[in-house]
Structures are given as C-alpha cells and as structure tokens.
Coordinates of C-alpha atoms in Angstrom, one line a residue:
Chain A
X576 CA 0.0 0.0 0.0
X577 CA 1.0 3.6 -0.2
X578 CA 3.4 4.9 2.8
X579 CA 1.0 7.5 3.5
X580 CA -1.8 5.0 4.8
X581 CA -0.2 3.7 7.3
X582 CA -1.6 4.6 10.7
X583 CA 1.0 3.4 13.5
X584 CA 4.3 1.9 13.2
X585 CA 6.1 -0.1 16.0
X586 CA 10.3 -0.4 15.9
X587 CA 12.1 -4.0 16.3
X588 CA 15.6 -5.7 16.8
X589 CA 15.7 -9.3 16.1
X590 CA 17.2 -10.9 19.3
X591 CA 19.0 -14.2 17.9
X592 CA 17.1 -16.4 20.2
X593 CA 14.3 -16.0 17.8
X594 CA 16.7 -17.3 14.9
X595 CA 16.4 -20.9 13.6
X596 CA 18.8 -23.3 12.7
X597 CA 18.9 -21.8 9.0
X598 CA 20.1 -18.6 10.8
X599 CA 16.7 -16.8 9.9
X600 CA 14.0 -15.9 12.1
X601 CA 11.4 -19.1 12.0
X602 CA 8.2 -18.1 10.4
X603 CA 6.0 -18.2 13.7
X604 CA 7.9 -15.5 15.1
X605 CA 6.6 -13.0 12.6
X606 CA 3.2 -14.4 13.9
X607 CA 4.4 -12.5 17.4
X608 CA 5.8 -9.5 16.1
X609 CA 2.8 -8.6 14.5
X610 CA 0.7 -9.3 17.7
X611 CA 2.9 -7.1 19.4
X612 CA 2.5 -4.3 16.7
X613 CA -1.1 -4.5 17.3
X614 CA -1.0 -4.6 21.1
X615 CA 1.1 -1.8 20.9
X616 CA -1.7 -0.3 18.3
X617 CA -4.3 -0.8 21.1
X618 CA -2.8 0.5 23.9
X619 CA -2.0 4.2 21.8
X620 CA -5.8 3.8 20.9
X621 CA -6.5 3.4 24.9
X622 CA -8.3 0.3 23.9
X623 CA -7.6 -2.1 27.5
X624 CA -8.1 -6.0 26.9
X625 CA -8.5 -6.3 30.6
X626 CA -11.2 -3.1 30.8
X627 CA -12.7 -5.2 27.5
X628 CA -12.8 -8.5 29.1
X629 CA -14.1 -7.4 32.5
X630 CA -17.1 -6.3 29.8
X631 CA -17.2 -9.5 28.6
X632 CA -15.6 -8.1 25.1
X633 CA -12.8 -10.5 23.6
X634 CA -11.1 -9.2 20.6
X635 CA -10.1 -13.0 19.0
X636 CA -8.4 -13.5 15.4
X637 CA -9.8 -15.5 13.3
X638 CA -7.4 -15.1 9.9
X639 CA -4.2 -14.5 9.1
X640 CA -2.2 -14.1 5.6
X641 CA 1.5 -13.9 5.5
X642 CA 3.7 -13.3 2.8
X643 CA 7.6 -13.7 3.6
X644 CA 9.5 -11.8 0.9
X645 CA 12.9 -11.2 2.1
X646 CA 14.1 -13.1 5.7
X647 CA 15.0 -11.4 8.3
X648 CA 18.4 -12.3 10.2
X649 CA 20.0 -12.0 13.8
X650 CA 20.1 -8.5 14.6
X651 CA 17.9 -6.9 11.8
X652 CA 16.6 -3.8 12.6
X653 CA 12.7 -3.6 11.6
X654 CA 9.6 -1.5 11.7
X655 CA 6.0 -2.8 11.1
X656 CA 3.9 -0.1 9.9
X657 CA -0.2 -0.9 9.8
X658 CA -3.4 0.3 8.5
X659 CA -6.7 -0.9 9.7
X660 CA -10.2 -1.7 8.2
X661 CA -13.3 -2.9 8.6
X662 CA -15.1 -5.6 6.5
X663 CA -19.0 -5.9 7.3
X664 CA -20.6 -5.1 10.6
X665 CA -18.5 -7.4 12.2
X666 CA -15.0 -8.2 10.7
X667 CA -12.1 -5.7 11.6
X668 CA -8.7 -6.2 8.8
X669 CA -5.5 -5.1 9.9
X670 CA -2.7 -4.2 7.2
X671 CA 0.7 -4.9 8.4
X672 CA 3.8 -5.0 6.6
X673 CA 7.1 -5.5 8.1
X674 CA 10.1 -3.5 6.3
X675 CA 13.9 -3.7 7.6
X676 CA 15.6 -0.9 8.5
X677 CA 17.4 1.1 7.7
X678 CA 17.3 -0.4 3.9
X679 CA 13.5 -0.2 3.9
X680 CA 13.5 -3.6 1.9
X681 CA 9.8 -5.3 2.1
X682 CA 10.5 -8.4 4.2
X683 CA 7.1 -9.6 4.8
X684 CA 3.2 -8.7 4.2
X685 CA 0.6 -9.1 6.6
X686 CA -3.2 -9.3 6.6
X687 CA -4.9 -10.3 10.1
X688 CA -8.4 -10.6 10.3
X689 CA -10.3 -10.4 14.2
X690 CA -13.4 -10.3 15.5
X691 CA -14.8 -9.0 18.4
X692 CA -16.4 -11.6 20.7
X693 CA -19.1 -11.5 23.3
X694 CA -19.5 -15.2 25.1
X695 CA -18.0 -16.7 22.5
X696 CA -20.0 -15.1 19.3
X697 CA -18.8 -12.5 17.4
X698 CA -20.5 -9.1 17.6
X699 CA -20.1 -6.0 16.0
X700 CA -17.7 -4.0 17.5
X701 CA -19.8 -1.1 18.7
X702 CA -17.9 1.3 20.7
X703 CA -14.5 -0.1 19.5
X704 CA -15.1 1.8 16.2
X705 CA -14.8 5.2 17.3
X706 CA -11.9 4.5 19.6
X707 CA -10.2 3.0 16.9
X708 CA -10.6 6.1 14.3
X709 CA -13.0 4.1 12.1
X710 CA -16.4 5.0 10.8
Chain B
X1340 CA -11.7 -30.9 2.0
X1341 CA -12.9 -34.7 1.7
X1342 CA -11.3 -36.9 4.5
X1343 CA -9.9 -39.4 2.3
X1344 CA -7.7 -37.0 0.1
X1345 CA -5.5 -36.0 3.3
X1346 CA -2.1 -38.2 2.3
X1347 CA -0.5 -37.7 5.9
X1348 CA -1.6 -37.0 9.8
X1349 CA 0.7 -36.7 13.1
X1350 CA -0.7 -36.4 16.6
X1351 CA 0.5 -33.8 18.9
X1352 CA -1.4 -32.9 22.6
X1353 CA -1.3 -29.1 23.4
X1354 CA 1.9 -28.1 26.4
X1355 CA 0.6 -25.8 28.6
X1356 CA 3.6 -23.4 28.1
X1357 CA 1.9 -22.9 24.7
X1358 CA -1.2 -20.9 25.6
X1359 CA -1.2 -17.4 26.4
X1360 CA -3.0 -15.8 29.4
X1361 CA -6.2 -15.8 27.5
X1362 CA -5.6 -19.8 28.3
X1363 CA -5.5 -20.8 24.7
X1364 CA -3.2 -22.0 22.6
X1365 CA -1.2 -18.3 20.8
X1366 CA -1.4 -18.2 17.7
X1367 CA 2.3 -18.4 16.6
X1368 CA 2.2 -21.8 17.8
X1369 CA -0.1 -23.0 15.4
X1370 CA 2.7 -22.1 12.9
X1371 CA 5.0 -24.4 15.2
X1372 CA 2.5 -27.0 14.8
X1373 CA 1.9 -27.2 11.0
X1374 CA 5.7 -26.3 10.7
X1375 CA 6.3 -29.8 12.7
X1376 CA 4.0 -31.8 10.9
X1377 CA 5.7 -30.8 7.4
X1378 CA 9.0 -32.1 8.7
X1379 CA 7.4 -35.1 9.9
X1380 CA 5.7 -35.5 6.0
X1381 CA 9.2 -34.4 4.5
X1382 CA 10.9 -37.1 6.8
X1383 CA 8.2 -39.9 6.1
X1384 CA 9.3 -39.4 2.3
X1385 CA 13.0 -39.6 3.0
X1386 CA 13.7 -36.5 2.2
X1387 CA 16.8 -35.0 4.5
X1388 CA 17.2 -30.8 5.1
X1389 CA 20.5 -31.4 5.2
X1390 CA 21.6 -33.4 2.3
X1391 CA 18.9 -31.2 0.0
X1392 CA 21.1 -28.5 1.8
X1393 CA 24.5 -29.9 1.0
X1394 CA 23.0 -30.3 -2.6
X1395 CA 22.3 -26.5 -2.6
X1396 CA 18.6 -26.6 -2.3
X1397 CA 16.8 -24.9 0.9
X1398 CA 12.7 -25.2 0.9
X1399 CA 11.5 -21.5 2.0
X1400 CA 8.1 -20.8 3.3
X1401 CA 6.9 -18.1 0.9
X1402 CA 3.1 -17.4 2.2
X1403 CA 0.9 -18.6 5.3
X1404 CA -3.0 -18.8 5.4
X1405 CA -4.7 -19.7 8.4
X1406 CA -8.4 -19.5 9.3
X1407 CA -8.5 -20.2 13.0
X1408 CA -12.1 -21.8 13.9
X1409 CA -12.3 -22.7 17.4
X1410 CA -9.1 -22.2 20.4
X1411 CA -7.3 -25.6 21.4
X1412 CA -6.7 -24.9 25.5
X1413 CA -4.2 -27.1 27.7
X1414 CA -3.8 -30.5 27.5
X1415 CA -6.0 -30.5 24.4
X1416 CA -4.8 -33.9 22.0
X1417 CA -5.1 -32.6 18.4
X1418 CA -4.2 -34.4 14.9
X1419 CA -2.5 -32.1 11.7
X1420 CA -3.6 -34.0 8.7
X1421 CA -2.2 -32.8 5.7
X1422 CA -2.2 -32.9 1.3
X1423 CA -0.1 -31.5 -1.1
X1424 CA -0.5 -30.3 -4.4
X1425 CA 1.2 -28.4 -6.7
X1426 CA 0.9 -24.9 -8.0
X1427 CA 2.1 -24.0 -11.6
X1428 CA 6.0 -25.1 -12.1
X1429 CA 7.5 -23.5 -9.0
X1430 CA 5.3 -23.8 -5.9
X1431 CA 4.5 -26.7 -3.7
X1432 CA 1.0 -25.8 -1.2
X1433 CA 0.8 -27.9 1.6
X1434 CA -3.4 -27.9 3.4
X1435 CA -3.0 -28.3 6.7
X1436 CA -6.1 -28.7 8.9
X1437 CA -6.1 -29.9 12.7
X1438 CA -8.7 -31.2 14.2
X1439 CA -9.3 -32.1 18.1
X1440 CA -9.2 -35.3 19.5
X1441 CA -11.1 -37.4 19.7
X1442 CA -14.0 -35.1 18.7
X1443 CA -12.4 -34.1 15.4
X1444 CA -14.1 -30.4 16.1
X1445 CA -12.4 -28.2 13.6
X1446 CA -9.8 -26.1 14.8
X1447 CA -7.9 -24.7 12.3
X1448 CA -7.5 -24.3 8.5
X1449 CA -4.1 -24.0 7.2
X1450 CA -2.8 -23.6 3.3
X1451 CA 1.4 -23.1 3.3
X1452 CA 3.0 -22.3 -0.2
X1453 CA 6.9 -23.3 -0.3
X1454 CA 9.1 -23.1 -2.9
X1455 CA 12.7 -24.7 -3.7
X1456 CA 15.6 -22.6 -3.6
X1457 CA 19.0 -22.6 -5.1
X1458 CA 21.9 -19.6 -4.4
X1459 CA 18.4 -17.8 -3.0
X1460 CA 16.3 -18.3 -6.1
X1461 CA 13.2 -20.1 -6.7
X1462 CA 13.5 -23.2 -8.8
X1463 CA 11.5 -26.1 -10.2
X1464 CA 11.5 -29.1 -7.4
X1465 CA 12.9 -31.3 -9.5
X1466 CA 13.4 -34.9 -8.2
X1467 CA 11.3 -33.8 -5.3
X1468 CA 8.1 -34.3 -7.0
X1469 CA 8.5 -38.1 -7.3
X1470 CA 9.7 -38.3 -4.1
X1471 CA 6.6 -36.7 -2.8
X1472 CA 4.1 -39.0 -4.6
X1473 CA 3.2 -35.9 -6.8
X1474 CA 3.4 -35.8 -10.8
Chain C
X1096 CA 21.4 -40.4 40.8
X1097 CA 20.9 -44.0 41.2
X1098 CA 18.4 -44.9 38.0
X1099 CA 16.4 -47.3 40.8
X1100 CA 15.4 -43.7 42.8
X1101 CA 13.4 -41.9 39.6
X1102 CA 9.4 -41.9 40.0
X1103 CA 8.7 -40.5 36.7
X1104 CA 8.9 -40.1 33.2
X1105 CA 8.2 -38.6 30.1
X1106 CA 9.5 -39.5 26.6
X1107 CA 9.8 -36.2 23.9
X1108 CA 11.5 -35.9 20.8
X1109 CA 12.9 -32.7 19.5
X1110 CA 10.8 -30.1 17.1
X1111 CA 12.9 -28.5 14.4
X1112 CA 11.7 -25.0 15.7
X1113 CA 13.1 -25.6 19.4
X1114 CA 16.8 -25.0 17.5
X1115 CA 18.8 -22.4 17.0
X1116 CA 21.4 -20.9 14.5
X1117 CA 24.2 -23.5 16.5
X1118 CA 21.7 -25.9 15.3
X1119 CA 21.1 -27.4 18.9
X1120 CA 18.0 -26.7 21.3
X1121 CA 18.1 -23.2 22.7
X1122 CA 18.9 -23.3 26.1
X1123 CA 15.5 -21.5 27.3
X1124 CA 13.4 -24.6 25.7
X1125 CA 15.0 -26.8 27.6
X1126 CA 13.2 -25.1 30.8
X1127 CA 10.0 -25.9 28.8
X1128 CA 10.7 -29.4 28.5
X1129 CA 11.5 -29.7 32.2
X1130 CA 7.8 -28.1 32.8
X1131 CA 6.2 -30.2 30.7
X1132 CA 7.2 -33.1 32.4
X1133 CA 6.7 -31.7 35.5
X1134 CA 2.9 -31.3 34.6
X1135 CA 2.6 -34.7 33.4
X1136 CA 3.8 -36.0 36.3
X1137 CA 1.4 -33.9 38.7
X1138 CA -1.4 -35.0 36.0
X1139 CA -0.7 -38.6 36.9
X1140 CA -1.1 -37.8 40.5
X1141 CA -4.6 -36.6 39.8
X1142 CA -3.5 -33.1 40.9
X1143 CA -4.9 -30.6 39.0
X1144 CA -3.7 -26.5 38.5
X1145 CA -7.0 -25.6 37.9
X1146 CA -8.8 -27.2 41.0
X1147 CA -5.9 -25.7 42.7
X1148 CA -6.6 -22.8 41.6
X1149 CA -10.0 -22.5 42.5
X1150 CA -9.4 -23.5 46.2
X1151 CA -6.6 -20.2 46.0
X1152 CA -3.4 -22.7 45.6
X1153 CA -0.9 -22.2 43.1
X1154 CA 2.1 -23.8 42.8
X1155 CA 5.3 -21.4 41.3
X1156 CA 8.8 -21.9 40.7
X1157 CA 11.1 -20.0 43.0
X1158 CA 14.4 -21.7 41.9
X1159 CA 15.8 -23.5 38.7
X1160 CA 19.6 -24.7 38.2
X1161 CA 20.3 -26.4 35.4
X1162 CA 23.7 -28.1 34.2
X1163 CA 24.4 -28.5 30.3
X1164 CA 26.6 -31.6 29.7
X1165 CA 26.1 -32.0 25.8
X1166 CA 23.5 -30.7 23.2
X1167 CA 20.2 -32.1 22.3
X1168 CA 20.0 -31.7 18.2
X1169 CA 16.7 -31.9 15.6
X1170 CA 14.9 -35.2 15.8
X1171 CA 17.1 -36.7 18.6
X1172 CA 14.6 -38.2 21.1
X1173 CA 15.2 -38.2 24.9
X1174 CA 13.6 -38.8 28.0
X1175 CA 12.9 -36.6 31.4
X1176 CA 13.0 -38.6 34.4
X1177 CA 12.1 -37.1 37.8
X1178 CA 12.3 -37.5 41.7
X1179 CA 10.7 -35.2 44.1
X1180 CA 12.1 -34.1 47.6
X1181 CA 11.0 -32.2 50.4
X1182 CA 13.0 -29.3 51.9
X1183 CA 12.3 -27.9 54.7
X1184 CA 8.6 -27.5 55.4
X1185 CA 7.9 -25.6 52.4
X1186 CA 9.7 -26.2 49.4
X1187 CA 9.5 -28.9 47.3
X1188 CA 12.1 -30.2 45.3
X1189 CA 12.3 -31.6 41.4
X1190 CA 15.0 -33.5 40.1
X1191 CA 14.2 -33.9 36.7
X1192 CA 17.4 -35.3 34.3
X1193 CA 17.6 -35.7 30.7
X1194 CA 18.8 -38.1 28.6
X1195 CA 19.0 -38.9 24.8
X1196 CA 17.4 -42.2 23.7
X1197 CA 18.3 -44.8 23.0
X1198 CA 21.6 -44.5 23.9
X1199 CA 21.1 -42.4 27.3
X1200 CA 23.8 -40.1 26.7
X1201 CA 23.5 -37.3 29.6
X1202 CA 21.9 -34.0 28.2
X1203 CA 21.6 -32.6 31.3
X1204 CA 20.9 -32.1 35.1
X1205 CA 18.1 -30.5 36.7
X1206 CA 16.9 -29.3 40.0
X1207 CA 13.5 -26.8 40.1
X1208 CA 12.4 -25.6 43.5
X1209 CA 8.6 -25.0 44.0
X1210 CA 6.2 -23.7 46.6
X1211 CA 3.0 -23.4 47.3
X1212 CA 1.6 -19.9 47.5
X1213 CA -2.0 -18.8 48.8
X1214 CA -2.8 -15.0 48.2
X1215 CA 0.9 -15.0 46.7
X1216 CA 2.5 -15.9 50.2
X1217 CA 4.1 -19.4 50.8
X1218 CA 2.0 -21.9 52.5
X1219 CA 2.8 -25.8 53.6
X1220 CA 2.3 -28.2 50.7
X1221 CA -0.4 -29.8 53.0
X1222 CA -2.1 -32.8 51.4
X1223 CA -0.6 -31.9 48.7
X1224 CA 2.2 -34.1 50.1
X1225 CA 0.0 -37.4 50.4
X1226 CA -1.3 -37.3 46.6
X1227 CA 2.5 -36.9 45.7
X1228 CA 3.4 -40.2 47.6
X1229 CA 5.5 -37.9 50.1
X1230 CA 5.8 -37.8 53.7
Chain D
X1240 CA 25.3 -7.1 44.9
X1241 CA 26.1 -3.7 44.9
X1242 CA 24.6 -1.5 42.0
X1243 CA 28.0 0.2 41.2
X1244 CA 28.9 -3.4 40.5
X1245 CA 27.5 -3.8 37.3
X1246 CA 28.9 -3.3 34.4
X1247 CA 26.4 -3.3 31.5
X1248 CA 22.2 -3.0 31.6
X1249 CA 19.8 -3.8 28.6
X1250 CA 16.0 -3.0 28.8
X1251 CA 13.1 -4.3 27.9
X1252 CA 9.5 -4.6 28.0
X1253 CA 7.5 -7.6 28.3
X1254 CA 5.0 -8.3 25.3
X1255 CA 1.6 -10.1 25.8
X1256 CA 2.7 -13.3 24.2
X1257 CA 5.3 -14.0 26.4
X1258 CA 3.2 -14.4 29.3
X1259 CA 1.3 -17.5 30.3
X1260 CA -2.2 -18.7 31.3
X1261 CA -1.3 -17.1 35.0
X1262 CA -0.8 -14.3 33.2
X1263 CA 2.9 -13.5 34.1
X1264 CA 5.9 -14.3 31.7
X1265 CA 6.6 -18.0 31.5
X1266 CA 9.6 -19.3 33.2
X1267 CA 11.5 -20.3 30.2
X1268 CA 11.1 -16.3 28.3
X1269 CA 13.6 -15.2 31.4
X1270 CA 16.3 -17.4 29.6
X1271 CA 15.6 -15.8 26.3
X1272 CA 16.0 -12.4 28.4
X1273 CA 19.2 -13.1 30.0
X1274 CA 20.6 -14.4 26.6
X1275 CA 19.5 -11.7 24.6
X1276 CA 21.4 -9.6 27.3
X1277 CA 24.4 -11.4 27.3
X1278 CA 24.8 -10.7 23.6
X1279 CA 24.0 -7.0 23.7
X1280 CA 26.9 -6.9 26.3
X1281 CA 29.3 -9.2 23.9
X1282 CA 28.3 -6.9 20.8
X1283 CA 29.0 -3.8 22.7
X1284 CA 32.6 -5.4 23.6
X1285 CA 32.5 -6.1 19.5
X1286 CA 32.5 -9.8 20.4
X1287 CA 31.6 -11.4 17.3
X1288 CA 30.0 -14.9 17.5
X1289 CA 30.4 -15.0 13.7
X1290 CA 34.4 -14.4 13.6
X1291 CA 34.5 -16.3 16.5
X1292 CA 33.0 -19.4 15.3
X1293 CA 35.3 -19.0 12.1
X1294 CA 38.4 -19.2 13.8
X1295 CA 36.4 -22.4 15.6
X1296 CA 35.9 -20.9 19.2
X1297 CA 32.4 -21.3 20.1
X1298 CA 30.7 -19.7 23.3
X1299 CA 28.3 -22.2 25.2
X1300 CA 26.1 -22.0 28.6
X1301 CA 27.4 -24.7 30.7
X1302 CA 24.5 -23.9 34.2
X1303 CA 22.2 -22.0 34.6
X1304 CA 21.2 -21.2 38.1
X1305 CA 17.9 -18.4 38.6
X1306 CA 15.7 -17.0 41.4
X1307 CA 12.6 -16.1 40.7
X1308 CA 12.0 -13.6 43.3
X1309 CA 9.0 -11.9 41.6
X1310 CA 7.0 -12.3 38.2
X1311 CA 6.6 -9.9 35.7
X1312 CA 3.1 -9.6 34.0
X1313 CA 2.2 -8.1 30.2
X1314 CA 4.0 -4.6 29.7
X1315 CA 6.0 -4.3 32.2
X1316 CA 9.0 -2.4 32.2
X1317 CA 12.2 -4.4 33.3
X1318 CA 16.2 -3.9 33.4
X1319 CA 19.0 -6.5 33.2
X1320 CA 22.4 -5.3 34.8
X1321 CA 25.3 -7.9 34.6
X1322 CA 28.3 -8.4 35.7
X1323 CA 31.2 -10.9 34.9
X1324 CA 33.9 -12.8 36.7
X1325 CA 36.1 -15.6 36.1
X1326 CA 35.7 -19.1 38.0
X1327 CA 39.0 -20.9 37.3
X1328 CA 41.1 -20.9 34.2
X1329 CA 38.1 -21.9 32.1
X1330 CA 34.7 -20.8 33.4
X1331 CA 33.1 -17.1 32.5
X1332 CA 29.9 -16.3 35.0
X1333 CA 27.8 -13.9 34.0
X1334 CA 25.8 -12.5 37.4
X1335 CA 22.4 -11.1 35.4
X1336 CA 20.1 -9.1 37.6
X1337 CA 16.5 -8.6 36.6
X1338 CA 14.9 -5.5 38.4
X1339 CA 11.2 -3.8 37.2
X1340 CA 11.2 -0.4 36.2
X1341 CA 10.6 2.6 37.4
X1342 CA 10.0 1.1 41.1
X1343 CA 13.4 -0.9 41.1
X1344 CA 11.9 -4.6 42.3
X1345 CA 14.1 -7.6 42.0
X1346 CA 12.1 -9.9 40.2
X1347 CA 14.9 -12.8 39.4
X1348 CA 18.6 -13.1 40.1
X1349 CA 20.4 -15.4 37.5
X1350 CA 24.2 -16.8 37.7
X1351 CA 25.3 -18.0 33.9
X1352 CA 28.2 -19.9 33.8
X1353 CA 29.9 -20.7 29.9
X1354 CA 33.1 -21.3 28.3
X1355 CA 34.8 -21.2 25.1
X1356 CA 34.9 -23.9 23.0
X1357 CA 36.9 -25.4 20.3
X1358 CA 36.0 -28.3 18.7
X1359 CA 33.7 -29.0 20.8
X1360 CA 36.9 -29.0 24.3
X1361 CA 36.6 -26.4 26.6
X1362 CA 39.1 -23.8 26.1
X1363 CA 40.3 -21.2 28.3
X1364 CA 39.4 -18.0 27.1
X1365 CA 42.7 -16.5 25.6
X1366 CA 42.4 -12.9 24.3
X1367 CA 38.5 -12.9 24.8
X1368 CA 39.3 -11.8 28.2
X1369 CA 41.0 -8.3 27.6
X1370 CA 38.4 -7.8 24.7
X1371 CA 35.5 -8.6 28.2
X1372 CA 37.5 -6.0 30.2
X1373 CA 38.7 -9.2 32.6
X1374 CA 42.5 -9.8 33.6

C-alpha cells in the first residue's frame, strides 16, 4: 500500500534467540511481532483488553495471511507499519507490513483478520469503532 | 476438504507453556505445529534438510493462510492432517487442517506455499516431485 | 542419581523449531521441556492446577539450576526422568534429568524448586504431600 | 550485589505473548531475556559470534542457576544489569540481575556460567578476556 496509509508503526531488533537453525527468524515469530504491533496499536488507541474482558468483550483473530519476501536475520533492525479496516458489521482487517531498517527492503506482508467476541459469538464492535478512528 | 484426500496425519497434545494468558493456545504456535508436521511428511518421504542443503537446495516458506475456527486450550490432543499439491511449475502448497481429538471439532484451517531454492532463487523441485508421490 | 530412585517419566523428541542458528535446542526450551514433564507428572497424581486454583493454591517456581553436559539436536529423542524431595517444610524439590534415547547419553541435570503460595505468600504443601506419595 | 557493581544493563519490555495462562511471563522467556542480554553486552565489547566461530571458538552456557523472586506480568517495564567474573582458568559467570522499572523490584537473580569452546573441548578464554575488560 502507499506509505501514506499507514496509521501506527512499532520499531524492532531481532534478538538471535528468535533465529532458527537456517540462521533466519522461523516463520511463527513473525506471527508475534505482528501481535505485538497490534497490542502496541491498542494500547495508543487506549483500547484495554482487561477493561474489555471485565465487559465480557474478547477481541479474537480469526485469519491470518502472510507473505515472507525477504528473511530477516540476527540483529535486523525492523519496523511494522499498519493500517486498519473494517469488512461488514462485524469483521475488523489489519494491514501490516514489516520492512527492515534502515534499507526499507519489504520483508514480509501481513493481513490479520479479528473479531470482536461476546461469550463466545462474534458481535459488531460497537464502541471499538470510534476508539479506533474508524467509521 | 474430503477426508480421504489428506495423504498424511501426526498427533501432537497441546503443552501448557503454549497458551497465552487468555488460556488458549497463541497463535504463533499453530505455525510451530503445521511447521512440525511438514518435517514429519518431509521425513516420512525420505527427504533429508541437510543433504537437499549440501545439494544447494533450501525449501523456503513463501506465504501462510490460516483460518483459525475454534481455540485448542491445555492439554487439548489434536491431529495435523495434511495434502499436497502443486501450484504451476514453481510452488508446492501444503493444506494443513487440525482437528481435536477425539472429537475431530475443527480447529484450524491452514494452506502453506513453499518453494525450492538454489543460491536464493526459486527453482522447479525437481526430483522432489517423485519423491513426494506428486506428478 | 541411582536410575532405581526416579518416579517419573516422560518421553519427547525434539521439534525443528526448538533450534537455534548453533543448530542445537536453545537453552531457554530446555526449561520448557523440564515443565512439561513436571505437569505430566502432577497429572498422573490426579493433581490438577485448575482445581488448585480455584481453592486459591498455586504452585510457582522459585528456583531452577540447570547443568548443560552435551547438546540435544533436531529429531534426537530423549527422555525426562524425575524425583521429588521435600526441603524444609515448604519447598518442594524436582530433580528432573535428561537423557538422549536410546543410547542415554547425559543432556543434562536439573533441580527446580517450587512452593506453594495462597494470596501469593508461601504456604505448607499440606495434602498436597499425600497425593505426591510424600511424607 | 552492589549497584555500582554492574557493568552493563539492557532493557526491555515484556509483550503479551510472552506471558502465560497465570498471566505473568513464562519461566522459560527469562532465559531468552538473559541471553538476549548477554549478547548485547558481547556486541557492545565487538565480540563477534560470527568471527568467533570461524576461527572455531564457540561460546556455550554450561549452568544455569535463577531465582525467581517476583514475576513480571504483560507490559511491564524491566532492566537486566550484569556483571562478569572468572571461575578458574576456564569458566566465564555472568551475574544477570532482573529488576522492574521505574519502582526498582528484583524480580529474578540469575548466575550464567559458559566457556569457550573449540571443537567442541573447553578452552580457556585466551584474548576474549582483555576484549570482556577481565585480567
């Protein structure tokens, strides 16, 4: 997408603990960077997953889409920039791509789809919209 | 897809160092799961990382779908089964769904893309194909 | 220790993932393994974390040491096997050692302190002690 | 030991995935933390692994011994200070304090004890010491 859409980036370092025995970082550790970009999304938005489960609100995933480009090695630098939209009433689609730094090379492409959930079934998610900047 | 087309299956049961504080199983480890259960396929077909290294050849992880339907929690027993197929010259996509056990409740939907490498480059897989059972 | 004084164990083998770029099992996972087994054990003493829980127990580590004596690598298979000793009137005591199958090379030595804790303060195992087979 | 002992900190902040279904970081993510720290301190001495391993010197953890004094839940803030001292001709121990910031708790105390390697023989250290500020 274009640079300018982006609406939140979050800085890395690779720690080598998360390399594998190719000397890469293993694929299910982009899986937990991006969590942590969106955590770290929520928390500027003032969104609280405890204040949202004490309501009975869970905000679950239920998709994710990853492209890996370009692997990232021990010590990389890297920033994962995201957008955010919605898809129906009830579906909220977060953007993230994952660039190193400071070569900006494109190292992977996410596309994480979540729901919010109230016991268990998904429900639109009402009050989370304005919060979040959305319409 | 129809249960007799899976070509391959391996048990695992959920550790509970692998769910998160929302009790469930995180969702990086799913990748960790489906990750396992390819090496276990690779290594049912005699086909060795490290010799395919030696050779040159490195098989890279180029895109991840998952469509997560219902959380595995502690202790949960869980099957990967799995198919193969190919995808024009270059790509091999592996469908990866896990089911619990002994229920076989859906839990997750998984479709990896892989490619072969050489010097960093994507390349036909060759002698893999036979090796795999595919044409 | 004398092989005669283990009361447990728990067979694993070794995920691809769990290595690093030395291409041996990271050092941290190895503290995963040792909880694991440690859970299976107190599951085959009927004791459960949950039910624990509930009635405002919960057991923590306060203490692990842990000797390295030669590297686990992808695929090997090995074995925890534990003991359990009381020290003091508080603390219990895990020995849990690990060796590579079949041919029971050492991997290393283990010793994890735990206590129970009510309202986060350290209370007497109580019956806990009987349902382990302790005195 | 004494603050003005230390001779190198790293900081960090706990993210949401490495904590556990009690909802505090998992035993086995301190390991990562104090070997992530460890490096930091080696790069900032431009200790290279890399060169190291190509003149055939390799750095292993031979014991790991850790306190846990405290836990650390999602976000927190934490600090690792070190310090390093010889045991013996051969052994390096690294003396890793983890303290929560801003209040200053001690949350774990960990002792790291490694050596050089080469070809898989302990070796002593050689000129790795003045390059670690050690006599």
């Amino acid at each position: 997408m274009e640079p300018s859409r982006y609406i939140f980036s979050t800085e890395f370092a690779v720690r080598d603990y998360e390399c594998d025995i190719q000397g890469v970082v293993n694929n299910a550790n982009y899986l937990h960077y991006l969590e942590h970009a969106r955590h770290e999304f929520l928390v500027s938005k003032q969104i609280s997953f405890i204040e949202l489960h004490n309501e009975g609100i869970d905000l679950v995933v239920t998709k994710v889409e990853i492209e890996y480009k370009f692997p990232l090695q021990g010590r990389d630098k890297f920033v994962i920039r995201l957008n955010l939209i919605r898809e129906g009433n009830i579906r909220l689609v977060f953007i993230q791509d994952i660039f190193r730094l400071p070569d900006e090379k494109l190292i992977a492409r996410g596309r994480v789809t979540g729901v919010a959930t109230k016991n268990g079934k998904p429900v639109p998610p009402g009050n989370l919209i304005s919060k979040l900047g959305l319409q």
